[in-house]
């Protein structure tokens, strides 16, 4: 598992940049960067992406929440609901899988125009085999974000040097290190955990173990 720290910067102004910019804006569909750079999707609905959403395989929990604004709001697909923390900083989301999985990216929905000082400005991504051995794998700096932001959880280049390796872990944690304007509590309107792109089977196997659900139990004991 990669443990190298790194920073990325994503700004709300990216919606005016051309498709070749660091953050590609989706209209009818996101334009996928080929070099592992972050992707900005300005619509309120989750973007259609080539990386599979594996979050449904995991148990989700949060450090604190106001009644009616808990972890379920992160995955309900409703842009008008949000997780609202209600406790001391730092605030965090913990995603626990029943076995080790490959995690490529996260996609997070934040809205500075709606949430103001509740909007995270710095996120730290941690991963490990359990809550007691989590290590920092990525740090993201966000300037007034508005929309879905998708980026790699690792900063370790792959073999080709064109993208980043996935992180293999049982537990992923997203920590709100700081909010805009030094806000106390935080709002996050959506979060998706994404696995690596699925490769086409080339070995002639008529029943390839391709889906994330099958891969969770492909080895019999």
PDB file of C-alpha atoms in Angstrom, residues 12-206:
ATOM      1  CA  UNK A  12     -14.409  26.035  -8.408  1.00  0.00           C
ATOM      2  CA  UNK A  13     -13.263  28.142 -11.363  1.00  0.00           C
ATOM      3  CA  UNK A  14     -12.370  24.947 -13.227  1.00  0.00           C
ATOM      4  CA  UNK A  15     -15.790  24.975 -14.875  1.00  0.00           C
ATOM      5  CA  UNK A  16     -14.509  27.589 -17.332  1.00  0.00           C
ATOM      6  CA  UNK A  17     -11.379  25.675 -18.351  1.00  0.00           C
ATOM      7  CA  UNK A  18     -11.002  23.711 -21.595  1.00  0.00           C
ATOM      8  CA  UNK A  19     -11.242  19.885 -21.589  1.00  0.00           C
ATOM      9  CA  UNK A  20      -7.456  19.553 -21.497  1.00  0.00           C
ATOM     10  CA  UNK A  21      -7.230  21.353 -18.133  1.00  0.00           C
ATOM     11  CA  UNK A  22      -6.443  19.564 -14.892  1.00  0.00           C
ATOM     12  CA  UNK A  23     -10.135  19.346 -14.065  1.00  0.00           C
ATOM     13  CA  UNK A  24     -12.401  18.298 -16.926  1.00  0.00           C
ATOM     14  CA  UNK A  25     -15.996  19.474 -16.698  1.00  0.00           C
ATOM     15  CA  UNK A  26     -18.811  17.156 -17.665  1.00  0.00           C
ATOM     16  CA  UNK A  27     -21.905  18.263 -19.512  1.00  0.00           C
ATOM     17  CA  UNK A  28     -23.393  15.179 -21.177  1.00  0.00           C
ATOM     18  CA  UNK A  29     -20.672  13.081 -19.578  1.00  0.00           C
ATOM     19  CA  UNK A  30     -17.283  13.702 -17.957  1.00  0.00           C
ATOM     20  CA  UNK A  31     -14.173  13.959 -20.104  1.00  0.00           C
ATOM     21  CA  UNK A  32     -11.802  11.533 -18.434  1.00  0.00           C
ATOM     22  CA  UNK A  33      -8.202  12.715 -17.936  1.00  0.00           C
ATOM     23  CA  UNK A  34      -5.626  10.193 -19.116  1.00  0.00           C
ATOM     24  CA  UNK A  35      -2.921  11.261 -16.673  1.00  0.00           C
ATOM     25  CA  UNK A  36      -4.542  10.727 -13.286  1.00  0.00           C
ATOM     26  CA  UNK A  37      -5.339  14.401 -12.717  1.00  0.00           C
ATOM     27  CA  UNK A  38      -8.470  15.298 -10.698  1.00  0.00           C
ATOM     28  CA  UNK A  39     -11.820  15.443 -12.461  1.00  0.00           C
ATOM     29  CA  UNK A  40     -14.470  18.098 -11.766  1.00  0.00           C
ATOM     30  CA  UNK A  41     -18.113  17.392 -12.563  1.00  0.00           C
ATOM     31  CA  UNK A  42     -20.231  20.511 -12.143  1.00  0.00           C
ATOM     32  CA  UNK A  43     -23.664  18.815 -12.178  1.00  0.00           C
ATOM     33  CA  UNK A  44     -25.415  17.933  -8.917  1.00  0.00           C
ATOM     34  CA  UNK A  45     -26.035  14.307  -9.873  1.00  0.00           C
ATOM     35  CA  UNK A  46     -23.212  11.740  -9.552  1.00  0.00           C
ATOM     36  CA  UNK A  47     -21.126  11.505 -12.746  1.00  0.00           C
ATOM     37  CA  UNK A  48     -21.007   8.362 -14.859  1.00  0.00           C
ATOM     38  CA  UNK A  49     -17.423   7.160 -14.528  1.00  0.00           C
ATOM     39  CA  UNK A  50     -15.453   4.138 -15.783  1.00  0.00           C
ATOM     40  CA  UNK A  51     -14.365   3.207 -12.250  1.00  0.00           C
ATOM     41  CA  UNK A  52     -16.839   0.929 -10.404  1.00  0.00           C
ATOM     42  CA  UNK A  53     -18.476   2.166  -7.214  1.00  0.00           C
ATOM     43  CA  UNK A  54     -17.501  -0.347  -4.511  1.00  0.00           C
ATOM     44  CA  UNK A  55     -18.872   1.578  -1.545  1.00  0.00           C
ATOM     45  CA  UNK A  56     -21.945  -0.662  -1.268  1.00  0.00           C
ATOM     46  CA  UNK A  57     -19.647  -3.506  -0.178  1.00  0.00           C
ATOM     47  CA  UNK A  58     -18.549  -1.650   2.950  1.00  0.00           C
ATOM     48  CA  UNK A  59     -19.812  -0.542   6.338  1.00  0.00           C
ATOM     49  CA  UNK A  60     -19.951   3.269   6.652  1.00  0.00           C
ATOM     50  CA  UNK A  61     -19.648   5.327   9.826  1.00  0.00           C
ATOM     51  CA  UNK A  62     -18.948   8.966  10.720  1.00  0.00           C
ATOM     52  CA  UNK A  63     -17.236  10.653  13.654  1.00  0.00           C
ATOM     53  CA  UNK A  64     -20.399  12.546  14.645  1.00  0.00           C
ATOM     54  CA  UNK A  65     -23.663  13.731  13.099  1.00  0.00           C
ATOM     55  CA  UNK A  66     -26.764  15.761  13.703  1.00  0.00           C
ATOM     56  CA  UNK A  67     -29.984  13.733  13.854  1.00  0.00           C
ATOM     57  CA  UNK A  68     -31.245  13.073  10.333  1.00  0.00           C
ATOM     58  CA  UNK A  69     -27.907  14.042   8.737  1.00  0.00           C
ATOM     59  CA  UNK A  70     -25.855  10.891   9.238  1.00  0.00           C
ATOM     60  CA  UNK A  71     -23.730   8.614   7.063  1.00  0.00           C
ATOM     61  CA  UNK A  72     -26.761   7.517   5.019  1.00  0.00           C
ATOM     62  CA  UNK A  73     -26.876  10.994   3.439  1.00  0.00           C
ATOM     63  CA  UNK A  74     -23.480  10.393   1.832  1.00  0.00           C
ATOM     64  CA  UNK A  75     -24.823   7.602  -0.401  1.00  0.00           C
ATOM     65  CA  UNK A  76     -28.503   8.385  -0.932  1.00  0.00           C
ATOM     66  CA  UNK A  77     -27.909  10.097  -4.310  1.00  0.00           C
ATOM     67  CA  UNK A  78     -29.858  13.183  -3.213  1.00  0.00           C
ATOM     68  CA  UNK A  79     -27.860  16.414  -3.717  1.00  0.00           C
ATOM     69  CA  UNK A  80     -30.098  18.223  -1.220  1.00  0.00           C
ATOM     70  CA  UNK A  81     -29.125  15.991   1.707  1.00  0.00           C
ATOM     71  CA  UNK A  82     -25.743  15.987   3.407  1.00  0.00           C
ATOM     72  CA  UNK A  83     -23.745  14.619   6.298  1.00  0.00           C
ATOM     73  CA  UNK A  84     -23.658  17.293   9.015  1.00  0.00           C
ATOM     74  CA  UNK A  85     -20.987  16.726  11.647  1.00  0.00           C
ATOM     75  CA  UNK A  86     -21.775  17.592  15.250  1.00  0.00           C
ATOM     76  CA  UNK A  87     -18.659  17.254  17.367  1.00  0.00           C
ATOM     77  CA  UNK A  88     -15.050  18.297  17.853  1.00  0.00           C
ATOM     78  CA  UNK A  89     -12.626  18.407  14.951  1.00  0.00           C
ATOM     79  CA  UNK A  90     -11.275  16.594  13.055  1.00  0.00           C
ATOM     80  CA  UNK A  91     -14.396  15.151  11.435  1.00  0.00           C
ATOM     81  CA  UNK A  92     -14.050  11.932   9.501  1.00  0.00           C
ATOM     82  CA  UNK A  93     -15.827   9.231   7.489  1.00  0.00           C
ATOM     83  CA  UNK A  94     -14.744   5.612   7.891  1.00  0.00           C
ATOM     84  CA  UNK A  95     -15.434   2.996   5.210  1.00  0.00           C
ATOM     85  CA  UNK A  96     -14.728  -0.598   6.337  1.00  0.00           C
ATOM     86  CA  UNK A  97     -14.666  -3.505   3.867  1.00  0.00           C
ATOM     87  CA  UNK A  98     -15.051  -7.166   4.935  1.00  0.00           C
ATOM     88  CA  UNK A  99     -11.799  -8.019   3.123  1.00  0.00           C
ATOM     89  CA  UNK A 100      -8.943  -6.218   1.433  1.00  0.00           C
ATOM     90  CA  UNK A 101      -9.993  -4.405  -1.753  1.00  0.00           C
ATOM     91  CA  UNK A 102      -8.296  -2.274  -4.393  1.00  0.00           C
ATOM     92  CA  UNK A 103      -9.350   1.381  -4.094  1.00  0.00           C
ATOM     93  CA  UNK A 104      -8.505   3.668  -7.003  1.00  0.00           C
ATOM     94  CA  UNK A 105     -10.347   6.938  -6.411  1.00  0.00           C
ATOM     95  CA  UNK A 106     -12.924   8.758  -4.368  1.00  0.00           C
ATOM     96  CA  UNK A 107     -15.604  11.014  -5.766  1.00  0.00           C
ATOM     97  CA  UNK A 108     -16.929  13.645  -3.340  1.00  0.00           C
ATOM     98  CA  UNK A 109     -19.738  16.204  -3.717  1.00  0.00           C
ATOM     99  CA  UNK A 110     -19.107  19.579  -2.054  1.00  0.00           C
ATOM    100  CA  UNK A 111     -20.916  22.879  -2.533  1.00  0.00           C
ATOM    101  CA  UNK A 112     -19.280  26.092  -1.375  1.00  0.00           C
ATOM    102  CA  UNK A 113     -22.195  28.302  -2.638  1.00  0.00           C
ATOM    103  CA  UNK A 114     -24.655  26.371  -0.454  1.00  0.00           C
ATOM    104  CA  UNK A 115     -22.530  25.452   2.544  1.00  0.00           C
ATOM    105  CA  UNK A 116     -20.103  28.360   2.921  1.00  0.00           C
ATOM    106  CA  UNK A 117     -17.874  27.820   5.975  1.00  0.00           C
ATOM    107  CA  UNK A 118     -19.167  24.247   6.360  1.00  0.00           C
ATOM    108  CA  UNK A 119     -17.325  23.325   3.133  1.00  0.00           C
ATOM    109  CA  UNK A 120     -14.072  21.354   3.582  1.00  0.00           C
ATOM    110  CA  UNK A 121     -10.924  23.074   2.316  1.00  0.00           C
ATOM    111  CA  UNK A 122      -8.429  20.301   3.168  1.00  0.00           C
ATOM    112  CA  UNK A 123      -9.060  16.553   3.124  1.00  0.00           C
ATOM    113  CA  UNK A 124      -6.685  13.805   4.256  1.00  0.00           C
ATOM    114  CA  UNK A 125      -7.171  10.272   2.942  1.00  0.00           C
ATOM    115  CA  UNK A 126      -5.992   7.402   5.139  1.00  0.00           C
ATOM    116  CA  UNK A 127      -5.984   3.665   4.500  1.00  0.00           C
ATOM    117  CA  UNK A 128      -4.954   0.514   6.338  1.00  0.00           C
ATOM    118  CA  UNK A 129      -5.975  -2.911   7.610  1.00  0.00           C
ATOM    119  CA  UNK A 130      -7.867  -1.505  10.583  1.00  0.00           C
ATOM    120  CA  UNK A 131      -8.693   1.718  12.434  1.00  0.00           C
ATOM    121  CA  UNK A 132      -5.515   1.455  14.532  1.00  0.00           C
ATOM    122  CA  UNK A 133      -2.976   1.344  11.671  1.00  0.00           C
ATOM    123  CA  UNK A 134      -4.265   3.893   9.172  1.00  0.00           C
ATOM    124  CA  UNK A 135      -1.647   5.796   7.197  1.00  0.00           C
ATOM    125  CA  UNK A 136      -1.957   8.995   5.171  1.00  0.00           C
ATOM    126  CA  UNK A 137      -1.993   8.267   1.436  1.00  0.00           C
ATOM    127  CA  UNK A 138      -3.236  11.574  -0.019  1.00  0.00           C
ATOM    128  CA  UNK A 139      -3.986  15.166   0.937  1.00  0.00           C
ATOM    129  CA  UNK A 140      -6.391  17.259  -1.144  1.00  0.00           C
ATOM    130  CA  UNK A 141      -6.589  21.061  -0.980  1.00  0.00           C
ATOM    131  CA  UNK A 142      -9.894  22.453  -2.272  1.00  0.00           C
ATOM    132  CA  UNK A 143     -10.675  26.076  -3.049  1.00  0.00           C
ATOM    133  CA  UNK A 144     -14.412  26.856  -2.968  1.00  0.00           C
ATOM    134  CA  UNK A 145     -15.463  23.611  -4.665  1.00  0.00           C
ATOM    135  CA  UNK A 146     -18.913  23.236  -6.209  1.00  0.00           C
ATOM    136  CA  UNK A 147     -19.726  19.837  -7.681  1.00  0.00           C
ATOM    137  CA  UNK A 148     -18.362  16.299  -7.769  1.00  0.00           C
ATOM    138  CA  UNK A 149     -14.566  16.054  -7.462  1.00  0.00           C
ATOM    139  CA  UNK A 150     -12.922  12.748  -8.367  1.00  0.00           C
ATOM    140  CA  UNK A 151      -9.272  12.020  -7.618  1.00  0.00           C
ATOM    141  CA  UNK A 152      -6.902   9.117  -6.899  1.00  0.00           C
ATOM    142  CA  UNK A 153      -6.488   8.080  -3.294  1.00  0.00           C
ATOM    143  CA  UNK A 154      -2.819   7.270  -3.915  1.00  0.00           C
ATOM    144  CA  UNK A 155       0.038   9.505  -5.028  1.00  0.00           C
ATOM    145  CA  UNK A 156       2.318   6.581  -5.999  1.00  0.00           C
ATOM    146  CA  UNK A 157       2.790   6.444  -9.814  1.00  0.00           C
ATOM    147  CA  UNK A 158       1.949   3.231 -11.630  1.00  0.00           C
ATOM    148  CA  UNK A 159       4.425   1.256 -13.728  1.00  0.00           C
ATOM    149  CA  UNK A 160       3.861   3.425 -16.798  1.00  0.00           C
ATOM    150  CA  UNK A 161       4.146   6.645 -14.815  1.00  0.00           C
ATOM    151  CA  UNK A 162       0.941   7.922 -16.429  1.00  0.00           C
ATOM    152  CA  UNK A 163      -1.434   7.436 -13.529  1.00  0.00           C
ATOM    153  CA  UNK A 164      -1.463   6.235  -9.925  1.00  0.00           C
ATOM    154  CA  UNK A 165      -1.545   2.818  -8.315  1.00  0.00           C
ATOM    155  CA  UNK A 166      -4.632   1.750  -6.387  1.00  0.00           C
ATOM    156  CA  UNK A 167      -4.464   1.400  -2.620  1.00  0.00           C
ATOM    157  CA  UNK A 168      -5.160  -2.069  -1.233  1.00  0.00           C
ATOM    158  CA  UNK A 169      -6.846  -1.814   2.148  1.00  0.00           C
ATOM    159  CA  UNK A 170      -9.597  -2.997   4.437  1.00  0.00           C
ATOM    160  CA  UNK A 171     -10.360   0.484   5.742  1.00  0.00           C
ATOM    161  CA  UNK A 172     -10.487   3.876   4.055  1.00  0.00           C
ATOM    162  CA  UNK A 173     -10.904   7.071   6.043  1.00  0.00           C
ATOM    163  CA  UNK A 174     -11.674  10.557   4.729  1.00  0.00           C
ATOM    164  CA  UNK A 175     -10.708  13.233   7.254  1.00  0.00           C
ATOM    165  CA  UNK A 176     -11.824  16.854   7.116  1.00  0.00           C
ATOM    166  CA  UNK A 177      -8.637  18.571   8.234  1.00  0.00           C
ATOM    167  CA  UNK A 178      -9.933  22.108   7.748  1.00  0.00           C
ATOM    168  CA  UNK A 179     -13.036  23.950   6.548  1.00  0.00           C
ATOM    169  CA  UNK A 180     -13.246  27.174   4.596  1.00  0.00           C
ATOM    170  CA  UNK A 181     -13.184  30.294   6.773  1.00  0.00           C
ATOM    171  CA  UNK A 182     -12.139  28.093   9.728  1.00  0.00           C
ATOM    172  CA  UNK A 183     -15.630  26.674  10.041  1.00  0.00           C
ATOM    173  CA  UNK A 184     -16.286  24.299  12.933  1.00  0.00           C
ATOM    174  CA  UNK A 185     -18.660  21.652  11.593  1.00  0.00           C
ATOM    175  CA  UNK A 186     -18.753  20.302   8.059  1.00  0.00           C
ATOM    176  CA  UNK A 187     -21.161  19.370   5.251  1.00  0.00           C
ATOM    177  CA  UNK A 188     -20.434  16.657   2.681  1.00  0.00           C
ATOM    178  CA  UNK A 189     -23.251  16.032   0.194  1.00  0.00           C
ATOM    179  CA  UNK A 190     -22.038  12.809  -1.372  1.00  0.00           C
ATOM    180  CA  UNK A 191     -19.153  10.357  -1.370  1.00  0.00           C
ATOM    181  CA  UNK A 192     -18.325   7.405  -3.598  1.00  0.00           C
ATOM    182  CA  UNK A 193     -15.436   4.952  -3.254  1.00  0.00           C
ATOM    183  CA  UNK A 194     -14.233   3.713  -6.639  1.00  0.00           C
ATOM    184  CA  UNK A 195     -12.249   0.633  -7.587  1.00  0.00           C
ATOM    185  CA  UNK A 196      -9.865   0.207 -10.543  1.00  0.00           C
ATOM    186  CA  UNK A 197     -11.271  -0.056 -14.049  1.00  0.00           C
ATOM    187  CA  UNK A 198     -12.274  -3.601 -14.858  1.00  0.00           C
ATOM    188  CA  UNK A 199     -10.162  -5.174 -17.594  1.00  0.00           C
ATOM    189  CA  UNK A 200     -11.682  -7.379 -20.254  1.00  0.00           C
ATOM    190  CA  UNK A 201     -11.038 -11.069 -19.709  1.00  0.00           C
ATOM    191  CA  UNK A 202      -8.469 -12.415 -22.197  1.00  0.00           C
ATOM    192  CA  UNK A 203      -7.943 -15.959 -20.954  1.00  0.00           C
ATOM    193  CA  UNK A 204     -11.082 -17.411 -22.527  1.00  0.00           C
ATOM    194  CA  UNK A 205     -12.681 -18.066 -19.151  1.00  0.00           C
ATOM    195  CA  UNK A 206     -16.455 -18.285 -19.797  1.00  0.00           C
TER     196      UNK A 206
END
